[in-house]
Amino acid sequence: MKKYLSVALAALTLSGCLSRLQPPDTVESITLPDTKEQPQQPAREVVPQPPKIQPFDWFRSLQPLVNQMLEAKGVTAGSLLLVDSMKNNTNGALQTAKATSALHTALESNSTFSVVPEARLTSARQALGLSSEDSFGSRSKAIGLARIVNAQYVLYSDFSGDVKSPTLDMQLMLVQTGEIVWSGNDTVEL
């Protein structure tokens, strides 16, 4: 009998535990947040702005230096002059093609030099395997090209310093010896 009582007591104890584990009759309602998926917009790629190029008055900036060069002592009048493409050694972007064109314009009406025509210069560049946009990059290359076109002088020019107010350096060199017969520099005006 003790056995039956122990089994009955164990059954009552277990049944009481189960009633405690059963959930209550009332169930709380749980509200879930609205999880509608919104279509994702593609990420916009930010395109960087191109560098702003200063609008310089190239002709007005070059004319004083050209006038100084034309008055240089020791220059033989009537000589053929090769105008090298201008170099940009500043800390930004400059329109060197426009500056080179303005330099050609400033030299058009002079009586000291005959400037190598662009067509002749282009054909000489092609003979050397250089593109028309390729700048010579060095004085020795410019002198080598001047020898091909039979020029007596080379005008080598470059911009340096800050792009907002660059300094223009010009050197007139004798092709035969590489001697610098005139040099000048000036700040480019806006």
JSON list of C-alpha atoms in Angstrom, two decimals:
[
{"chain": "A", "resi": 1, "resn": "MET", "atom": "CA", "xyz": [0.00, 0.00, 0.00]},
{"chain": "A", "resi": 2, "resn": "LYS", "atom": "CA", "xyz": [2.76, 2.32, 0.66]},
{"chain": "A", "resi": 3, "resn": "LYS", "atom": "CA", "xyz": [3.62, 1.78, -2.92]},
{"chain": "A", "resi": 4, "resn": "TYR", "atom": "CA", "xyz": [0.22, 2.89, -4.12]},
{"chain": "A", "resi": 5, "resn": "LEU", "atom": "CA", "xyz": [0.30, 5.99, -1.95]},
{"chain": "A", "resi": 6, "resn": "SER", "atom": "CA", "xyz": [3.72, 6.99, -3.25]},
{"chain": "A", "resi": 7, "resn": "VAL", "atom": "CA", "xyz": [2.57, 6.52, -6.84]},
{"chain": "A", "resi": 8, "resn": "ALA", "atom": "CA", "xyz": [-0.60, 8.53, -6.17]},
{"chain": "A", "resi": 9, "resn": "LEU", "atom": "CA", "xyz": [1.33, 11.30, -4.47]},
{"chain": "A", "resi": 10, "resn": "ALA", "atom": "CA", "xyz": [3.78, 11.43, -7.33]},
{"chain": "A", "resi": 11, "resn": "ALA", "atom": "CA", "xyz": [0.89, 11.59, -9.82]},
{"chain": "A", "resi": 12, "resn": "LEU", "atom": "CA", "xyz": [-0.75, 14.45, -7.94]},
{"chain": "A", "resi": 13, "resn": "THR", "atom": "CA", "xyz": [2.50, 16.32, -7.70]},
{"chain": "A", "resi": 14, "resn": "LEU", "atom": "CA", "xyz": [3.19, 15.93, -11.39]},
{"chain": "A", "resi": 15, "resn": "SER", "atom": "CA", "xyz": [-0.32, 16.94, -12.36]},
{"chain": "A", "resi": 16, "resn": "GLY", "atom": "CA", "xyz": [0.00, 20.08, -10.28]},
{"chain": "A", "resi": 17, "resn": "CYS", "atom": "CA", "xyz": [3.24, 21.01, -12.05]},
{"chain": "A", "resi": 18, "resn": "LEU", "atom": "CA", "xyz": [1.66, 20.56, -15.42]},
{"chain": "A", "resi": 19, "resn": "SER", "atom": "CA", "xyz": [-1.17, 22.89, -14.56]},
{"chain": "A", "resi": 20, "resn": "ARG", "atom": "CA", "xyz": [1.32, 25.58, -13.68]},
{"chain": "A", "resi": 21, "resn": "LEU", "atom": "CA", "xyz": [3.08, 25.18, -17.06]},
{"chain": "A", "resi": 22, "resn": "GLN", "atom": "CA", "xyz": [-0.11, 25.47, -19.13]},
{"chain": "A", "resi": 23, "resn": "PRO", "atom": "CA", "xyz": [-0.68, 28.92, -20.64]},
{"chain": "A", "resi": 24, "resn": "PRO", "atom": "CA", "xyz": [-3.55, 30.99, -19.33]},
{"chain": "A", "resi": 25, "resn": "ASP", "atom": "CA", "xyz": [-6.82, 31.02, -21.24]},
{"chain": "A", "resi": 26, "resn": "THR", "atom": "CA", "xyz": [-6.42, 34.66, -22.25]},
{"chain": "A", "resi": 27, "resn": "VAL", "atom": "CA", "xyz": [-3.81, 35.34, -24.91]},
{"chain": "A", "resi": 28, "resn": "GLU", "atom": "CA", "xyz": [-2.40, 38.80, -25.34]},
{"chain": "A", "resi": 29, "resn": "SER", "atom": "CA", "xyz": [-2.33, 40.00, -28.90]},
{"chain": "A", "resi": 30, "resn": "ILE", "atom": "CA", "xyz": [1.06, 41.03, -30.12]},
{"chain": "A", "resi": 31, "resn": "THR", "atom": "CA", "xyz": [1.25, 43.69, -32.83]},
{"chain": "A", "resi": 32, "resn": "LEU", "atom": "CA", "xyz": [4.15, 43.26, -35.19]},
{"chain": "A", "resi": 33, "resn": "PRO", "atom": "CA", "xyz": [5.62, 46.33, -36.95]},
{"chain": "A", "resi": 34, "resn": "ASP", "atom": "CA", "xyz": [4.69, 46.78, -40.61]},
{"chain": "A", "resi": 35, "resn": "THR", "atom": "CA", "xyz": [7.50, 45.17, -42.53]},
{"chain": "A", "resi": 36, "resn": "LYS", "atom": "CA", "xyz": [6.51, 45.99, -46.07]},
{"chain": "A", "resi": 37, "resn": "GLU", "atom": "CA", "xyz": [9.67, 46.08, -48.10]},
{"chain": "A", "resi": 38, "resn": "GLN", "atom": "CA", "xyz": [10.19, 49.40, -49.76]},
{"chain": "A", "resi": 39, "resn": "PRO", "atom": "CA", "xyz": [12.04, 49.21, -53.04]},
{"chain": "A", "resi": 40, "resn": "GLN", "atom": "CA", "xyz": [15.62, 50.33, -52.64]},
{"chain": "A", "resi": 41, "resn": "GLN", "atom": "CA", "xyz": [16.71, 53.15, -54.84]},
{"chain": "A", "resi": 42, "resn": "PRO", "atom": "CA", "xyz": [20.02, 52.59, -56.55]},
{"chain": "A", "resi": 43, "resn": "ALA", "atom": "CA", "xyz": [22.88, 54.36, -54.85]},
{"chain": "A", "resi": 44, "resn": "ARG", "atom": "CA", "xyz": [23.74, 57.54, -56.69]},
{"chain": "A", "resi": 45, "resn": "GLU", "atom": "CA", "xyz": [27.30, 57.84, -57.75]},
{"chain": "A", "resi": 46, "resn": "VAL", "atom": "CA", "xyz": [28.78, 61.25, -57.10]},
{"chain": "A", "resi": 47, "resn": "VAL", "atom": "CA", "xyz": [30.55, 62.51, -60.20]},
{"chain": "A", "resi": 48, "resn": "PRO", "atom": "CA", "xyz": [33.44, 64.80, -59.32]},
{"chain": "A", "resi": 49, "resn": "GLN", "atom": "CA", "xyz": [33.43, 68.24, -60.85]},
{"chain": "A", "resi": 50, "resn": "PRO", "atom": "CA", "xyz": [36.12, 68.84, -63.46]},
{"chain": "A", "resi": 51, "resn": "PRO", "atom": "CA", "xyz": [38.83, 71.23, -62.37]},
{"chain": "A", "resi": 52, "resn": "LYS", "atom": "CA", "xyz": [37.98, 74.83, -62.99]},
{"chain": "A", "resi": 53, "resn": "ILE", "atom": "CA", "xyz": [40.32, 76.35, -65.50]},
{"chain": "A", "resi": 54, "resn": "GLN", "atom": "CA", "xyz": [41.17, 79.99, -65.00]},
{"chain": "A", "resi": 55, "resn": "PRO", "atom": "CA", "xyz": [40.18, 82.27, -67.89]},
{"chain": "A", "resi": 56, "resn": "PHE", "atom": "CA", "xyz": [43.46, 84.03, -68.65]},
{"chain": "A", "resi": 57, "resn": "ASP", "atom": "CA", "xyz": [43.96, 86.69, -71.28]},
{"chain": "A", "resi": 58, "resn": "TRP", "atom": "CA", "xyz": [46.84, 84.85, -72.91]},
{"chain": "A", "resi": 59, "resn": "PHE", "atom": "CA", "xyz": [47.59, 87.41, -75.61]},
{"chain": "A", "resi": 60, "resn": "ARG", "atom": "CA", "xyz": [47.78, 90.34, -73.15]},
{"chain": "A", "resi": 61, "resn": "SER", "atom": "CA", "xyz": [49.97, 88.27, -70.80]},
{"chain": "A", "resi": 62, "resn": "LEU", "atom": "CA", "xyz": [52.37, 87.13, -73.52]},
{"chain": "A", "resi": 63, "resn": "GLN", "atom": "CA", "xyz": [52.77, 90.35, -75.49]},
{"chain": "A", "resi": 64, "resn": "PRO", "atom": "CA", "xyz": [55.20, 92.13, -73.06]},
{"chain": "A", "resi": 65, "resn": "LEU", "atom": "CA", "xyz": [57.55, 89.12, -73.03]},
{"chain": "A", "resi": 66, "resn": "VAL", "atom": "CA", "xyz": [57.36, 88.76, -76.81]},
{"chain": "A", "resi": 67, "resn": "ASN", "atom": "CA", "xyz": [58.25, 92.46, -77.20]},
{"chain": "A", "resi": 68, "resn": "GLN", "atom": "CA", "xyz": [61.26, 92.02, -74.87]},
{"chain": "A", "resi": 69, "resn": "MET", "atom": "CA", "xyz": [62.42, 88.98, -76.84]},
{"chain": "A", "resi": 70, "resn": "LEU", "atom": "CA", "xyz": [62.12, 90.78, -80.19]},
{"chain": "A", "resi": 71, "resn": "GLU", "atom": "CA", "xyz": [64.38, 93.55, -78.87]},
{"chain": "A", "resi": 72, "resn": "ALA", "atom": "CA", "xyz": [67.04, 91.15, -77.56]},
{"chain": "A", "resi": 73, "resn": "LYS", "atom": "CA", "xyz": [70.61, 91.89, -78.67]},
{"chain": "A", "resi": 74, "resn": "GLY", "atom": "CA", "xyz": [72.41, 89.39, -80.82]},
{"chain": "A", "resi": 75, "resn": "VAL", "atom": "CA", "xyz": [69.31, 88.05, -82.59]},
{"chain": "A", "resi": 76, "resn": "THR", "atom": "CA", "xyz": [69.68, 87.80, -86.36]},
{"chain": "A", "resi": 77, "resn": "ALA", "atom": "CA", "xyz": [66.74, 89.40, -88.13]},
{"chain": "A", "resi": 78, "resn": "GLY", "atom": "CA", "xyz": [64.93, 87.22, -90.67]},
{"chain": "A", "resi": 79, "resn": "SER", "atom": "CA", "xyz": [65.76, 83.97, -88.86]},
{"chain": "A", "resi": 80, "resn": "LEU", "atom": "CA", "xyz": [63.40, 81.01, -88.69]},
{"chain": "A", "resi": 81, "resn": "LEU", "atom": "CA", "xyz": [61.90, 80.44, -85.22]},
{"chain": "A", "resi": 82, "resn": "LEU", "atom": "CA", "xyz": [60.37, 77.22, -83.91]},
{"chain": "A", "resi": 83, "resn": "VAL", "atom": "CA", "xyz": [57.78, 77.90, -81.18]},
{"chain": "A", "resi": 84, "resn": "ASP", "atom": "CA", "xyz": [57.73, 74.94, -78.82]},
{"chain": "A", "resi": 85, "resn": "SER", "atom": "CA", "xyz": [54.41, 73.96, -77.21]},
{"chain": "A", "resi": 86, "resn": "MET", "atom": "CA", "xyz": [54.07, 75.58, -73.83]},
{"chain": "A", "resi": 87, "resn": "LYS", "atom": "CA", "xyz": [54.51, 73.36, -70.77]},
{"chain": "A", "resi": 88, "resn": "ASN", "atom": "CA", "xyz": [52.39, 73.35, -67.62]},
{"chain": "A", "resi": 89, "resn": "ASN", "atom": "CA", "xyz": [54.47, 72.87, -64.47]},
{"chain": "A", "resi": 90, "resn": "THR", "atom": "CA", "xyz": [51.90, 74.45, -62.14]},
{"chain": "A", "resi": 91, "resn": "ASN", "atom": "CA", "xyz": [49.84, 72.79, -59.43]},
{"chain": "A", "resi": 92, "resn": "GLY", "atom": "CA", "xyz": [46.69, 72.67, -61.62]},
{"chain": "A", "resi": 93, "resn": "ALA", "atom": "CA", "xyz": [45.24, 72.64, -65.12]},
{"chain": "A", "resi": 94, "resn": "LEU", "atom": "CA", "xyz": [45.98, 75.34, -67.69]},
{"chain": "A", "resi": 95, "resn": "GLN", "atom": "CA", "xyz": [44.88, 75.71, -71.30]},
{"chain": "A", "resi": 96, "resn": "THR", "atom": "CA", "xyz": [48.37, 75.48, -72.75]},
{"chain": "A", "resi": 97, "resn": "ALA", "atom": "CA", "xyz": [47.10, 74.91, -76.30]},
{"chain": "A", "resi": 98, "resn": "LYS", "atom": "CA", "xyz": [45.31, 78.28, -76.18]},
{"chain": "A", "resi": 99, "resn": "ALA", "atom": "CA", "xyz": [48.42, 79.89, -74.70]},
{"chain": "A", "resi": 100, "resn": "THR", "atom": "CA", "xyz": [50.59, 78.45, -77.49]},
{"chain": "A", "resi": 101, "resn": "SER", "atom": "CA", "xyz": [48.10, 79.70, -80.08]},
{"chain": "A", "resi": 102, "resn": "ALA", "atom": "CA", "xyz": [48.16, 83.17, -78.51]},
{"chain": "A", "resi": 103, "resn": "LEU", "atom": "CA", "xyz": [51.97, 83.10, -78.66]},
{"chain": "A", "resi": 104, "resn": "HIS", "atom": "CA", "xyz": [51.82, 82.35, -82.40]},
{"chain": "A", "resi": 105, "resn": "THR", "atom": "CA", "xyz": [49.38, 85.25, -82.80]},
{"chain": "A", "resi": 106, "resn": "ALA", "atom": "CA", "xyz": [51.69, 87.59, -80.86]},
{"chain": "A", "resi": 107, "resn": "LEU", "atom": "CA", "xyz": [54.59, 86.63, -83.16]},
{"chain": "A", "resi": 108, "resn": "GLU", "atom": "CA", "xyz": [52.68, 86.96, -86.45]},
{"chain": "A", "resi": 109, "resn": "SER", "atom": "CA", "xyz": [53.33, 90.64, -87.04]},
{"chain": "A", "resi": 110, "resn": "ASN", "atom": "CA", "xyz": [56.99, 90.76, -86.04]},
{"chain": "A", "resi": 111, "resn": "SER", "atom": "CA", "xyz": [59.75, 91.57, -88.50]},
{"chain": "A", "resi": 112, "resn": "THR", "atom": "CA", "xyz": [62.52, 89.80, -86.57]},
{"chain": "A", "resi": 113, "resn": "PHE", "atom": "CA", "xyz": [61.50, 86.17, -87.01]},
{"chain": "A", "resi": 114, "resn": "SER", "atom": "CA", "xyz": [59.68, 83.96, -89.46]},
{"chain": "A", "resi": 115, "resn": "VAL", "atom": "CA", "xyz": [57.76, 81.39, -87.42]},
{"chain": "A", "resi": 116, "resn": "VAL", "atom": "CA", "xyz": [57.81, 77.76, -88.58]},
{"chain": "A", "resi": 117, "resn": "PRO", "atom": "CA", "xyz": [54.36, 77.14, -90.09]},
{"chain": "A", "resi": 118, "resn": "GLU", "atom": "CA", "xyz": [52.13, 74.70, -88.21]},
{"chain": "A", "resi": 119, "resn": "ALA", "atom": "CA", "xyz": [51.82, 72.37, -91.22]},
{"chain": "A", "resi": 120, "resn": "ARG", "atom": "CA", "xyz": [55.59, 72.04, -91.49]},
{"chain": "A", "resi": 121, "resn": "LEU", "atom": "CA", "xyz": [55.88, 71.46, -87.76]},
{"chain": "A", "resi": 122, "resn": "THR", "atom": "CA", "xyz": [53.18, 68.77, -87.89]},
{"chain": "A", "resi": 123, "resn": "SER", "atom": "CA", "xyz": [54.92, 66.89, -90.70]},
{"chain": "A", "resi": 124, "resn": "ALA", "atom": "CA", "xyz": [58.25, 67.07, -88.81]},
{"chain": "A", "resi": 125, "resn": "ARG", "atom": "CA", "xyz": [56.57, 65.67, -85.70]},
{"chain": "A", "resi": 126, "resn": "GLN", "atom": "CA", "xyz": [55.10, 62.83, -87.73]},
{"chain": "A", "resi": 127, "resn": "ALA", "atom": "CA", "xyz": [58.55, 62.08, -89.16]},
{"chain": "A", "resi": 128, "resn": "LEU", "atom": "CA", "xyz": [59.79, 61.68, -85.59]},
{"chain": "A", "resi": 129, "resn": "GLY", "atom": "CA", "xyz": [56.73, 59.62, -84.57]},
{"chain": "A", "resi": 130, "resn": "LEU", "atom": "CA", "xyz": [55.30, 62.30, -82.30]},
{"chain": "A", "resi": 131, "resn": "SER", "atom": "CA", "xyz": [51.58, 63.13, -82.20]},
{"chain": "A", "resi": 132, "resn": "SER", "atom": "CA", "xyz": [50.48, 66.69, -82.84]},
{"chain": "A", "resi": 133, "resn": "GLU", "atom": "CA", "xyz": [49.43, 67.04, -79.17]},
{"chain": "A", "resi": 134, "resn": "ASP", "atom": "CA", "xyz": [52.72, 65.71, -77.88]},
{"chain": "A", "resi": 135, "resn": "SER", "atom": "CA", "xyz": [54.82, 68.40, -76.28]},
{"chain": "A", "resi": 136, "resn": "PHE", "atom": "CA", "xyz": [58.53, 67.95, -76.67]},
{"chain": "A", "resi": 137, "resn": "GLY", "atom": "CA", "xyz": [59.06, 67.97, -72.93]},
{"chain": "A", "resi": 138, "resn": "SER", "atom": "CA", "xyz": [62.66, 69.07, -73.00]},
{"chain": "A", "resi": 139, "resn": "ARG", "atom": "CA", "xyz": [64.86, 71.68, -74.56]},
{"chain": "A", "resi": 140, "resn": "SER", "atom": "CA", "xyz": [67.01, 69.07, -76.30]},
{"chain": "A", "resi": 141, "resn": "LYS", "atom": "CA", "xyz": [63.99, 67.51, -78.05]},
{"chain": "A", "resi": 142, "resn": "ALA", "atom": "CA", "xyz": [62.81, 70.96, -79.13]},
{"chain": "A", "resi": 143, "resn": "ILE", "atom": "CA", "xyz": [66.27, 71.72, -80.54]},
{"chain": "A", "resi": 144, "resn": "GLY", "atom": "CA", "xyz": [66.30, 68.37, -82.35]},
{"chain": "A", "resi": 145, "resn": "LEU", "atom": "CA", "xyz": [62.97, 69.16, -84.01]},
{"chain": "A", "resi": 146, "resn": "ALA", "atom": "CA", "xyz": [64.21, 72.66, -84.89]},
{"chain": "A", "resi": 147, "resn": "ARG", "atom": "CA", "xyz": [67.18, 71.09, -86.67]},
{"chain": "A", "resi": 148, "resn": "ILE", "atom": "CA", "xyz": [64.81, 68.93, -88.77]},
{"chain": "A", "resi": 149, "resn": "VAL", "atom": "CA", "xyz": [62.86, 72.01, -89.94]},
{"chain": "A", "resi": 150, "resn": "ASN", "atom": "CA", "xyz": [66.08, 74.07, -90.36]},
{"chain": "A", "resi": 151, "resn": "ALA", "atom": "CA", "xyz": [65.12, 76.70, -87.78]},
{"chain": "A", "resi": 152, "resn": "GLN", "atom": "CA", "xyz": [67.83, 78.91, -86.33]},
{"chain": "A", "resi": 153, "resn": "TYR", "atom": "CA", "xyz": [66.04, 79.60, -83.00]},
{"chain": "A", "resi": 154, "resn": "VAL", "atom": "CA", "xyz": [63.71, 77.78, -80.59]},
{"chain": "A", "resi": 155, "resn": "LEU", "atom": "CA", "xyz": [61.36, 79.53, -78.17]},
{"chain": "A", "resi": 156, "resn": "TYR", "atom": "CA", "xyz": [60.89, 77.31, -75.12]},
{"chain": "A", "resi": 157, "resn": "SER", "atom": "CA", "xyz": [58.15, 78.34, -72.64]},
{"chain": "A", "resi": 158, "resn": "ASP", "atom": "CA", "xyz": [56.71, 76.93, -69.44]},
{"chain": "A", "resi": 159, "resn": "PHE", "atom": "CA", "xyz": [54.31, 77.89, -66.66]},
{"chain": "A", "resi": 160, "resn": "SER", "atom": "CA", "xyz": [55.24, 77.31, -63.02]},
{"chain": "A", "resi": 161, "resn": "GLY", "atom": "CA", "xyz": [53.98, 78.13, -59.54]},
{"chain": "A", "resi": 162, "resn": "ASP", "atom": "CA", "xyz": [50.37, 78.44, -58.46]},
{"chain": "A", "resi": 163, "resn": "VAL", "atom": "CA", "xyz": [47.74, 77.81, -61.14]},
{"chain": "A", "resi": 164, "resn": "LYS", "atom": "CA", "xyz": [45.77, 80.90, -60.01]},
{"chain": "A", "resi": 165, "resn": "SER", "atom": "CA", "xyz": [48.65, 83.23, -60.84]},
{"chain": "A", "resi": 166, "resn": "PRO", "atom": "CA", "xyz": [51.26, 81.24, -62.77]},
{"chain": "A", "resi": 167, "resn": "THR", "atom": "CA", "xyz": [54.67, 82.52, -63.75]},
{"chain": "A", "resi": 168, "resn": "LEU", "atom": "CA", "xyz": [55.56, 82.26, -67.42]},
{"chain": "A", "resi": 169, "resn": "ASP", "atom": "CA", "xyz": [59.22, 81.59, -68.20]},
{"chain": "A", "resi": 170, "resn": "MET", "atom": "CA", "xyz": [60.44, 81.97, -71.80]},
{"chain": "A", "resi": 171, "resn": "GLN", "atom": "CA", "xyz": [63.84, 81.16, -73.26]},
{"chain": "A", "resi": 172, "resn": "LEU", "atom": "CA", "xyz": [65.06, 81.91, -76.78]},
{"chain": "A", "resi": 173, "resn": "MET", "atom": "CA", "xyz": [67.76, 79.40, -77.72]},
{"chain": "A", "resi": 174, "resn": "LEU", "atom": "CA", "xyz": [70.16, 79.24, -80.63]},
{"chain": "A", "resi": 175, "resn": "VAL", "atom": "CA", "xyz": [69.63, 75.86, -82.36]},
{"chain": "A", "resi": 176, "resn": "GLN", "atom": "CA", "xyz": [73.21, 75.42, -83.55]},
{"chain": "A", "resi": 177, "resn": "THR", "atom": "CA", "xyz": [74.79, 75.67, -80.10]},
{"chain": "A", "resi": 178, "resn": "GLY", "atom": "CA", "xyz": [71.87, 75.36, -77.64]},
{"chain": "A", "resi": 179, "resn": "GLU", "atom": "CA", "xyz": [72.92, 78.70, -76.13]},
{"chain": "A", "resi": 180, "resn": "ILE", "atom": "CA", "xyz": [70.18, 80.72, -74.41]},
{"chain": "A", "resi": 181, "resn": "VAL", "atom": "CA", "xyz": [70.34, 84.15, -76.07]},
{"chain": "A", "resi": 182, "resn": "TRP", "atom": "CA", "xyz": [67.38, 85.65, -74.18]},
{"chain": "A", "resi": 183, "resn": "SER", "atom": "CA", "xyz": [65.21, 84.71, -71.22]},
{"chain": "A", "resi": 184, "resn": "GLY", "atom": "CA", "xyz": [62.35, 86.42, -69.46]},
{"chain": "A", "resi": 185, "resn": "ASN", "atom": "CA", "xyz": [59.55, 85.73, -67.04]},
{"chain": "A", "resi": 186, "resn": "ASP", "atom": "CA", "xyz": [56.35, 87.39, -65.92]},
{"chain": "A", "resi": 187, "resn": "THR", "atom": "CA", "xyz": [53.21, 86.60, -63.95]},
{"chain": "A", "resi": 188, "resn": "VAL", "atom": "CA", "xyz": [50.18, 85.75, -66.11]},
{"chain": "A", "resi": 189, "resn": "GLU", "atom": "CA", "xyz": [47.27, 88.16, -65.70]},
{"chain": "A", "resi": 190, "resn": "LEU", "atom": "CA", "xyz": [43.64, 87.12, -65.38]}
]
